[in-house]
């Protein structure tokens, strides 16, 4: 079974969903390491409670971005990691890191990409008056939330939604989707092929990656 590292910066509810999915036999990747770039991130306690090793690799502890990148890579090597999941990791990764992990580096983002990339995707969706948003799991490339999509779920936006209420609804969708998408990557049922995700089974593709909802016609 591939060994999984999860990179976090904050609460770690997606990390928790991955830990729970593995414990329930729904994720064919062994959580082997949790790395945070933020000392004291709440997600670190979730990893410790599941007896998964943790490491803080904070940029402030390193003299340069290159040294920080080397420390991240060394942490993954030291734990014989095969697959890396970003779960609320709020820093742009260095190109050298992405090059080393291409095809084995996956992110979850709280929008239907390519809509609303970057920070505050939920605020962006509310400000745009979007009737539907959602979440996307994708392979990571050098862009900000631009890599090939593996899985998506649409989530309706309600007229009375606040950032909190919409965020909760999206996170519920993320928690179910991320484990399923990572399980497919871990089993080799989906892999990066150039600029797209290639699925072994068309039914799996149809389930994980339904077409984007059509924009309403005026
Ligand atoms: C998640 O909603 C994730 O999609 C988002 O951060 C949240 C982390 O929550 N990531 C991004 O916005 C990345 N661009 P969590 O720490 O509770 O899993």
PDB file of C-alpha atoms and ligand atoms in Angstrom:
ATOM      1  CA  UNK A   1       0.000   0.000   0.000  1.00  0.00           C
ATOM      2  CA  UNK A   2       1.462   3.431  -0.927  1.00  0.00           C
ATOM      3  CA  UNK A   3       2.560   5.619   1.952  1.00  0.00           C
ATOM      4  CA  UNK A   4       0.749   8.943   2.167  1.00  0.00           C
ATOM      5  CA  UNK A   5       1.964  12.302   3.478  1.00  0.00           C
ATOM      6  CA  UNK A   6      -0.613  15.008   4.170  1.00  0.00           C
ATOM      7  CA  UNK A   7       0.497  18.650   4.164  1.00  0.00           C
ATOM      8  CA  UNK A   8      -1.617  21.040   6.243  1.00  0.00           C
ATOM      9  CA  UNK A   9      -1.618  24.602   7.525  1.00  0.00           C
ATOM     10  CA  UNK A  10      -4.694  24.731   9.743  1.00  0.00           C
ATOM     11  CA  UNK A  11      -7.668  22.904  11.187  1.00  0.00           C
ATOM     12  CA  UNK A  12      -7.133  19.640   9.344  1.00  0.00           C
ATOM     13  CA  UNK A  13     -10.736  18.536   8.857  1.00  0.00           C
ATOM     14  CA  UNK A  14      -9.821  17.096   5.458  1.00  0.00           C
ATOM     15  CA  UNK A  15      -6.868  15.356   7.104  1.00  0.00           C
ATOM     16  CA  UNK A  16      -9.320  13.899   9.635  1.00  0.00           C
ATOM     17  CA  UNK A  17     -11.540  12.649   6.815  1.00  0.00           C
ATOM     18  CA  UNK A  18      -8.538  10.921   5.210  1.00  0.00           C
ATOM     19  CA  UNK A  19      -7.469   9.355   8.527  1.00  0.00           C
ATOM     20  CA  UNK A  20     -11.039   8.137   9.110  1.00  0.00           C
ATOM     21  CA  UNK A  21     -11.335   6.766   5.564  1.00  0.00           C
ATOM     22  CA  UNK A  22      -8.100   4.822   5.972  1.00  0.00           C
ATOM     23  CA  UNK A  23      -9.208   3.432   9.344  1.00  0.00           C
ATOM     24  CA  UNK A  24     -12.495   2.334   7.743  1.00  0.00           C
ATOM     25  CA  UNK A  25     -10.696   0.584   4.856  1.00  0.00           C
ATOM     26  CA  UNK A  26     -11.876   3.151   2.285  1.00  0.00           C
ATOM     27  CA  UNK A  27      -8.467   4.660   1.475  1.00  0.00           C
ATOM     28  CA  UNK A  28      -5.768   2.374   0.075  1.00  0.00           C
ATOM     29  CA  UNK A  29      -2.906   4.601   1.216  1.00  0.00           C
ATOM     30  CA  UNK A  30      -1.193   4.406   4.606  1.00  0.00           C
ATOM     31  CA  UNK A  31      -1.011   7.783   6.388  1.00  0.00           C
ATOM     32  CA  UNK A  32       2.730   7.903   7.089  1.00  0.00           C
ATOM     33  CA  UNK A  33       3.447  11.567   7.850  1.00  0.00           C
ATOM     34  CA  UNK A  34       1.652  14.860   8.461  1.00  0.00           C
ATOM     35  CA  UNK A  35       3.646  18.009   7.724  1.00  0.00           C
ATOM     36  CA  UNK A  36       2.557  21.506   8.730  1.00  0.00           C
ATOM     37  CA  UNK A  37       4.166  24.765   7.646  1.00  0.00           C
ATOM     38  CA  UNK A  38       2.477  26.422  10.658  1.00  0.00           C
ATOM     39  CA  UNK A  39       3.692  25.538  14.169  1.00  0.00           C
ATOM     40  CA  UNK A  40       0.781  24.545  16.399  1.00  0.00           C
ATOM     41  CA  UNK A  41      -1.694  23.996  13.537  1.00  0.00           C
ATOM     42  CA  UNK A  42      -4.747  22.237  14.997  1.00  0.00           C
ATOM     43  CA  UNK A  43      -4.465  19.421  12.464  1.00  0.00           C
ATOM     44  CA  UNK A  44      -1.205  18.257  14.080  1.00  0.00           C
ATOM     45  CA  UNK A  45      -3.170  17.050  17.122  1.00  0.00           C
ATOM     46  CA  UNK A  46      -5.471  15.038  14.851  1.00  0.00           C
ATOM     47  CA  UNK A  47      -2.429  13.270  13.377  1.00  0.00           C
ATOM     48  CA  UNK A  48      -0.963  12.608  16.815  1.00  0.00           C
ATOM     49  CA  UNK A  49      -4.296  11.164  18.008  1.00  0.00           C
ATOM     50  CA  UNK A  50      -4.168   8.749  15.050  1.00  0.00           C
ATOM     51  CA  UNK A  51      -0.516   7.917  15.876  1.00  0.00           C
ATOM     52  CA  UNK A  52       0.727   9.347  12.597  1.00  0.00           C
ATOM     53  CA  UNK A  53       4.165  11.013  12.806  1.00  0.00           C
ATOM     54  CA  UNK A  54       4.140  14.804  12.477  1.00  0.00           C
ATOM     55  CA  UNK A  55       6.713  17.355  11.467  1.00  0.00           C
ATOM     56  CA  UNK A  56       6.626  21.153  11.358  1.00  0.00           C
ATOM     57  CA  UNK A  57       8.577  22.544   8.396  1.00  0.00           C
ATOM     58  CA  UNK A  58       8.097  26.294   8.729  1.00  0.00           C
ATOM     59  CA  UNK A  59       9.670  28.719   6.244  1.00  0.00           C
ATOM     60  CA  UNK A  60      10.751  30.962   9.135  1.00  0.00           C
ATOM     61  CA  UNK A  61      13.019  28.167  10.401  1.00  0.00           C
ATOM     62  CA  UNK A  62      14.999  28.085   7.145  1.00  0.00           C
ATOM     63  CA  UNK A  63      17.389  30.651   5.650  1.00  0.00           C
ATOM     64  CA  UNK A  64      15.865  30.538   2.155  1.00  0.00           C
ATOM     65  CA  UNK A  65      12.949  29.163   0.162  1.00  0.00           C
ATOM     66  CA  UNK A  66      15.361  26.662  -1.368  1.00  0.00           C
ATOM     67  CA  UNK A  67      16.369  25.400   2.105  1.00  0.00           C
ATOM     68  CA  UNK A  68      12.692  25.151   3.121  1.00  0.00           C
ATOM     69  CA  UNK A  69      11.992  23.112  -0.012  1.00  0.00           C
ATOM     70  CA  UNK A  70      14.949  20.827   0.747  1.00  0.00           C
ATOM     71  CA  UNK A  71      13.608  20.278   4.283  1.00  0.00           C
ATOM     72  CA  UNK A  72      10.163  19.385   2.936  1.00  0.00           C
ATOM     73  CA  UNK A  73      11.653  16.913   0.451  1.00  0.00           C
ATOM     74  CA  UNK A  74      13.899  15.405   3.138  1.00  0.00           C
ATOM     75  CA  UNK A  75      10.939  14.890   5.496  1.00  0.00           C
ATOM     76  CA  UNK A  76       9.041  12.972   2.813  1.00  0.00           C
ATOM     77  CA  UNK A  77      12.096  10.884   1.931  1.00  0.00           C
ATOM     78  CA  UNK A  78      12.789  10.087   5.585  1.00  0.00           C
ATOM     79  CA  UNK A  79       9.301   8.583   5.871  1.00  0.00           C
ATOM     80  CA  UNK A  80       9.458   6.724   2.527  1.00  0.00           C
ATOM     81  CA  UNK A  81       6.418   8.588   1.223  1.00  0.00           C
ATOM     82  CA  UNK A  82       4.892   7.589  -2.139  1.00  0.00           C
ATOM     83  CA  UNK A  83       1.951  10.011  -2.438  1.00  0.00           C
ATOM     84  CA  UNK A  84       1.403  13.572  -1.141  1.00  0.00           C
ATOM     85  CA  UNK A  85      -1.978  15.163  -0.388  1.00  0.00           C
ATOM     86  CA  UNK A  86      -2.346  18.897   0.240  1.00  0.00           C
ATOM     87  CA  UNK A  87      -5.192  19.454   2.691  1.00  0.00           C
ATOM     88  CA  UNK A  88      -5.564  23.145   3.432  1.00  0.00           C
ATOM     89  CA  UNK A  89      -1.848  23.746   2.824  1.00  0.00           C
ATOM     90  CA  UNK A  90      -1.923  27.498   2.230  1.00  0.00           C
ATOM     91  CA  UNK A  91       1.503  28.105   0.726  1.00  0.00           C
ATOM     92  CA  UNK A  92       2.643  27.929  -2.898  1.00  0.00           C
ATOM     93  CA  UNK A  93       5.069  25.033  -3.226  1.00  0.00           C
ATOM     94  CA  UNK A  94       8.456  25.595  -4.884  1.00  0.00           C
ATOM     95  CA  UNK A  95       8.776  24.413  -8.499  1.00  0.00           C
ATOM     96  CA  UNK A  96      11.500  21.935  -7.481  1.00  0.00           C
ATOM     97  CA  UNK A  97       9.039  20.301  -5.095  1.00  0.00           C
ATOM     98  CA  UNK A  98       6.339  20.063  -7.747  1.00  0.00           C
ATOM     99  CA  UNK A  99       8.784  18.642 -10.301  1.00  0.00           C
ATOM    100  CA  UNK A 100       9.885  15.953  -7.840  1.00  0.00           C
ATOM    101  CA  UNK A 101       6.308  14.910  -6.968  1.00  0.00           C
ATOM    102  CA  UNK A 102       4.470  15.496 -10.249  1.00  0.00           C
ATOM    103  CA  UNK A 103       1.698  12.932 -10.722  1.00  0.00           C
ATOM    104  CA  UNK A 104       1.864  11.943  -7.066  1.00  0.00           C
ATOM    105  CA  UNK A 105       0.876  15.344  -5.626  1.00  0.00           C
ATOM    106  CA  UNK A 106      -2.822  16.093  -5.179  1.00  0.00           C
ATOM    107  CA  UNK A 107      -4.771  19.071  -3.797  1.00  0.00           C
ATOM    108  CA  UNK A 108      -8.361  19.790  -2.755  1.00  0.00           C
ATOM    109  CA  UNK A 109      -9.779  23.237  -3.468  1.00  0.00           C
ATOM    110  CA  UNK A 110     -13.151  24.720  -2.386  1.00  0.00           C
ATOM    111  CA  UNK A 111     -14.529  25.673  -5.813  1.00  0.00           C
ATOM    112  CA  UNK A 112     -15.393  24.145  -9.160  1.00  0.00           C
ATOM    113  CA  UNK A 113     -12.073  24.872 -10.831  1.00  0.00           C
ATOM    114  CA  UNK A 114     -11.172  26.707 -13.000  1.00  0.00           C
ATOM    115  CA  UNK A 115     -13.605  29.095 -11.258  1.00  0.00           C
ATOM    116  CA  UNK A 116     -12.401  30.919  -8.135  1.00  0.00           C
ATOM    117  CA  UNK A 117      -8.763  29.753  -7.779  1.00  0.00           C
ATOM    118  CA  UNK A 118      -6.420  30.975  -5.054  1.00  0.00           C
ATOM    119  CA  UNK A 119      -7.347  32.373  -1.686  1.00  0.00           C
ATOM    120  CA  UNK A 120     -10.885  32.798  -0.326  1.00  0.00           C
ATOM    121  CA  UNK A 121     -12.597  30.753  -3.019  1.00  0.00           C
ATOM    122  CA  UNK A 122     -15.786  30.779  -0.938  1.00  0.00           C
ATOM    123  CA  UNK A 123     -15.799  34.572  -0.609  1.00  0.00           C
ATOM    124  CA  UNK A 124     -15.127  34.832  -4.339  1.00  0.00           C
ATOM    125  CA  UNK A 125     -18.143  32.616  -5.133  1.00  0.00           C
ATOM    126  CA  UNK A 126     -20.418  34.649  -2.845  1.00  0.00           C
ATOM    127  CA  UNK A 127     -19.172  37.960  -4.252  1.00  0.00           C
ATOM    128  CA  UNK A 128     -19.783  36.735  -7.804  1.00  0.00           C
ATOM    129  CA  UNK A 129     -23.345  35.686  -6.943  1.00  0.00           C
ATOM    130  CA  UNK A 130     -22.655  32.185  -8.282  1.00  0.00           C
ATOM    131  CA  UNK A 131     -25.726  29.916  -7.922  1.00  0.00           C
ATOM    132  CA  UNK A 132     -23.493  26.848  -7.731  1.00  0.00           C
ATOM    133  CA  UNK A 133     -19.946  26.292  -6.528  1.00  0.00           C
ATOM    134  CA  UNK A 134     -18.314  23.159  -5.147  1.00  0.00           C
ATOM    135  CA  UNK A 135     -14.967  21.467  -4.659  1.00  0.00           C
ATOM    136  CA  UNK A 136     -12.290  19.999  -6.891  1.00  0.00           C
ATOM    137  CA  UNK A 137      -9.516  17.462  -6.333  1.00  0.00           C
ATOM    138  CA  UNK A 138      -6.680  17.902  -8.815  1.00  0.00           C
ATOM    139  CA  UNK A 139      -3.104  16.977  -9.614  1.00  0.00           C
ATOM    140  CA  UNK A 140      -0.821  19.864  -8.680  1.00  0.00           C
ATOM    141  CA  UNK A 141       1.161  21.685 -11.358  1.00  0.00           C
ATOM    142  CA  UNK A 142       3.154  24.931 -11.238  1.00  0.00           C
ATOM    143  CA  UNK A 143       0.075  27.161 -11.421  1.00  0.00           C
ATOM    144  CA  UNK A 144      -2.228  28.194  -8.582  1.00  0.00           C
ATOM    145  CA  UNK A 145      -5.025  25.581  -8.542  1.00  0.00           C
ATOM    146  CA  UNK A 146      -4.583  24.907 -12.270  1.00  0.00           C
ATOM    147  CA  UNK A 147      -3.606  21.215 -12.451  1.00  0.00           C
ATOM    148  CA  UNK A 148      -5.710  18.490 -14.123  1.00  0.00           C
ATOM    149  CA  UNK A 149      -8.938  17.693 -12.258  1.00  0.00           C
ATOM    150  CA  UNK A 150      -9.462  14.209 -10.804  1.00  0.00           C
ATOM    151  CA  UNK A 151     -12.805  14.718  -9.064  1.00  0.00           C
ATOM    152  CA  UNK A 152     -15.413  17.417  -8.454  1.00  0.00           C
ATOM    153  CA  UNK A 153     -18.681  17.909  -6.648  1.00  0.00           C
ATOM    154  CA  UNK A 154     -21.152  20.733  -7.199  1.00  0.00           C
ATOM    155  CA  UNK A 155     -22.600  22.446  -4.113  1.00  0.00           C
ATOM    156  CA  UNK A 156     -25.573  24.842  -4.322  1.00  0.00           C
ATOM    157  CA  UNK A 157     -25.251  28.405  -3.016  1.00  0.00           C
ATOM    158  CA  UNK A 158     -28.344  29.489  -1.059  1.00  0.00           C
ATOM    159  CA  UNK A 159     -29.503  33.129  -1.070  1.00  0.00           C
ATOM    160  CA  UNK A 160     -28.980  33.496   2.685  1.00  0.00           C
ATOM    161  CA  UNK A 161     -25.548  31.854   2.708  1.00  0.00           C
ATOM    162  CA  UNK A 162     -22.718  33.343   4.728  1.00  0.00           C
ATOM    163  CA  UNK A 163     -19.068  32.360   4.218  1.00  0.00           C
ATOM    164  CA  UNK A 164     -19.498  30.004   7.195  1.00  0.00           C
ATOM    165  CA  UNK A 165     -22.674  28.277   6.016  1.00  0.00           C
ATOM    166  CA  UNK A 166     -21.409  27.839   2.457  1.00  0.00           C
ATOM    167  CA  UNK A 167     -17.986  26.796   3.724  1.00  0.00           C
ATOM    168  CA  UNK A 168     -19.552  24.074   5.892  1.00  0.00           C
ATOM    169  CA  UNK A 169     -21.549  22.707   2.962  1.00  0.00           C
ATOM    170  CA  UNK A 170     -18.466  22.645   0.729  1.00  0.00           C
ATOM    171  CA  UNK A 171     -16.338  20.996   3.410  1.00  0.00           C
ATOM    172  CA  UNK A 172     -18.882  18.208   3.859  1.00  0.00           C
ATOM    173  CA  UNK A 173     -18.565  17.534   0.126  1.00  0.00           C
ATOM    174  CA  UNK A 174     -14.757  17.749   0.283  1.00  0.00           C
ATOM    175  CA  UNK A 175     -14.507  15.240   3.111  1.00  0.00           C
ATOM    176  CA  UNK A 176     -16.318  12.558   1.112  1.00  0.00           C
ATOM    177  CA  UNK A 177     -14.733  13.387  -2.236  1.00  0.00           C
ATOM    178  CA  UNK A 178     -11.075  13.715  -1.212  1.00  0.00           C
ATOM    179  CA  UNK A 179     -10.800  10.214   0.245  1.00  0.00           C
ATOM    180  CA  UNK A 180     -12.475   8.692  -2.828  1.00  0.00           C
ATOM    181  CA  UNK A 181     -10.236  10.584  -5.234  1.00  0.00           C
ATOM    182  CA  UNK A 182      -7.049   9.770  -3.332  1.00  0.00           C
ATOM    183  CA  UNK A 183      -8.061   6.134  -3.076  1.00  0.00           C
ATOM    184  CA  UNK A 184      -8.393   6.047  -6.876  1.00  0.00           C
ATOM    185  CA  UNK A 185      -4.916   7.594  -7.271  1.00  0.00           C
ATOM    186  CA  UNK A 186      -3.433   5.221  -4.681  1.00  0.00           C
ATOM    187  CA  UNK A 187      -4.904   2.177  -6.475  1.00  0.00           C
ATOM    188  CA  UNK A 188      -3.633   3.395  -9.849  1.00  0.00           C
ATOM    189  CA  UNK A 189      -7.204   3.771 -11.137  1.00  0.00           C
ATOM    190  CA  UNK A 190      -6.395   7.331 -12.165  1.00  0.00           C
ATOM    191  CA  UNK A 191      -3.026   8.781 -13.114  1.00  0.00           C
ATOM    192  CA  UNK A 192      -1.577  11.946 -14.563  1.00  0.00           C
ATOM    193  CA  UNK A 193      -1.143  11.677 -18.334  1.00  0.00           C
ATOM    194  CA  UNK A 194       0.326  14.885 -19.727  1.00  0.00           C
ATOM    195  CA  UNK A 195      -2.226  17.617 -19.162  1.00  0.00           C
ATOM    196  CA  UNK A 196      -5.127  15.464 -17.987  1.00  0.00           C
ATOM    197  CA  UNK A 197      -6.120  12.777 -15.500  1.00  0.00           C
ATOM    198  CA  UNK A 198      -6.442   9.376 -17.198  1.00  0.00           C
ATOM    199  CA  UNK A 199      -8.971   6.953 -15.714  1.00  0.00           C
ATOM    200  CA  UNK A 200      -8.724   3.172 -16.117  1.00  0.00           C
ATOM    201  CA  UNK A 201     -12.516   2.852 -15.959  1.00  0.00           C
ATOM    202  CA  UNK A 202     -14.927   5.251 -17.741  1.00  0.00           C
ATOM    203  CA  UNK A 203     -17.554   4.608 -15.039  1.00  0.00           C
ATOM    204  CA  UNK A 204     -15.126   5.816 -12.369  1.00  0.00           C
ATOM    205  CA  UNK A 205     -14.423   8.933 -14.434  1.00  0.00           C
ATOM    206  CA  UNK A 206     -18.144   9.632 -14.848  1.00  0.00           C
ATOM    207  CA  UNK A 207     -18.664   9.258 -11.109  1.00  0.00           C
ATOM    208  CA  UNK A 208     -15.662  11.255  -9.859  1.00  0.00           C
ATOM    209  CA  UNK A 209     -15.545  13.880 -12.584  1.00  0.00           C
ATOM    210  CA  UNK A 210     -19.031  14.780 -13.835  1.00  0.00           C
ATOM    211  CA  UNK A 211     -19.234  17.641 -16.368  1.00  0.00           C
ATOM    212  CA  UNK A 212     -19.117  21.149 -14.948  1.00  0.00           C
ATOM    213  CA  UNK A 213     -22.615  22.588 -14.421  1.00  0.00           C
ATOM    214  CA  UNK A 214     -23.718  24.855 -17.277  1.00  0.00           C
ATOM    215  CA  UNK A 215     -23.809  28.568 -16.508  1.00  0.00           C
ATOM    216  CA  UNK A 216     -27.456  29.714 -16.528  1.00  0.00           C
ATOM    217  CA  UNK A 217     -28.393  31.264 -19.886  1.00  0.00           C
ATOM    218  CA  UNK A 218     -29.724  34.825 -19.635  1.00  0.00           C
TER     219      UNK A 218
HETATM  220  C1  LIG B   1     -10.331  23.274   2.695  1.00  0.00           C
HETATM  221  O1  LIG B   1     -11.646  23.718   2.472  1.00  0.00           O
HETATM  222  C2  LIG B   1      -9.541  23.303   1.414  1.00  0.00           C
HETATM  223  O2  LIG B   1     -10.313  23.091   0.278  1.00  0.00           O
HETATM  224  C3  LIG B   1      -8.981  24.690   1.433  1.00  0.00           C
HETATM  225  O3  LIG B   1      -8.647  24.929   2.771  1.00  0.00           O
HETATM  226  C4  LIG B   1      -9.569  24.240   3.594  1.00  0.00           C
HETATM  227  C5  LIG B   1      -8.808  23.542   4.686  1.00  0.00           C
HETATM  228  O4  LIG B   1      -9.670  23.054   5.671  1.00  0.00           O
HETATM  229  N1  LIG B   1      -7.837  24.797   0.577  1.00  0.00           N
HETATM  230  C6  LIG B   1      -7.611  25.845  -0.206  1.00  0.00           C
HETATM  231  O5  LIG B   1      -8.293  26.843  -0.229  1.00  0.00           O
HETATM  232  C7  LIG B   1      -6.368  25.718  -1.093  1.00  0.00           C
HETATM  233  N2  LIG B   1      -6.365  26.689  -2.140  1.00  0.00           N
HETATM  234  P1  LIG B   1      -9.171  21.944   6.680  1.00  0.00           P
HETATM  235  O6  LIG B   1      -7.845  22.411   7.269  1.00  0.00           O
HETATM  236  O7  LIG B   1     -10.252  21.882   7.714  1.00  0.00           O
HETATM  237  O8  LIG B   1      -9.042  20.651   5.917  1.00  0.00           O
END
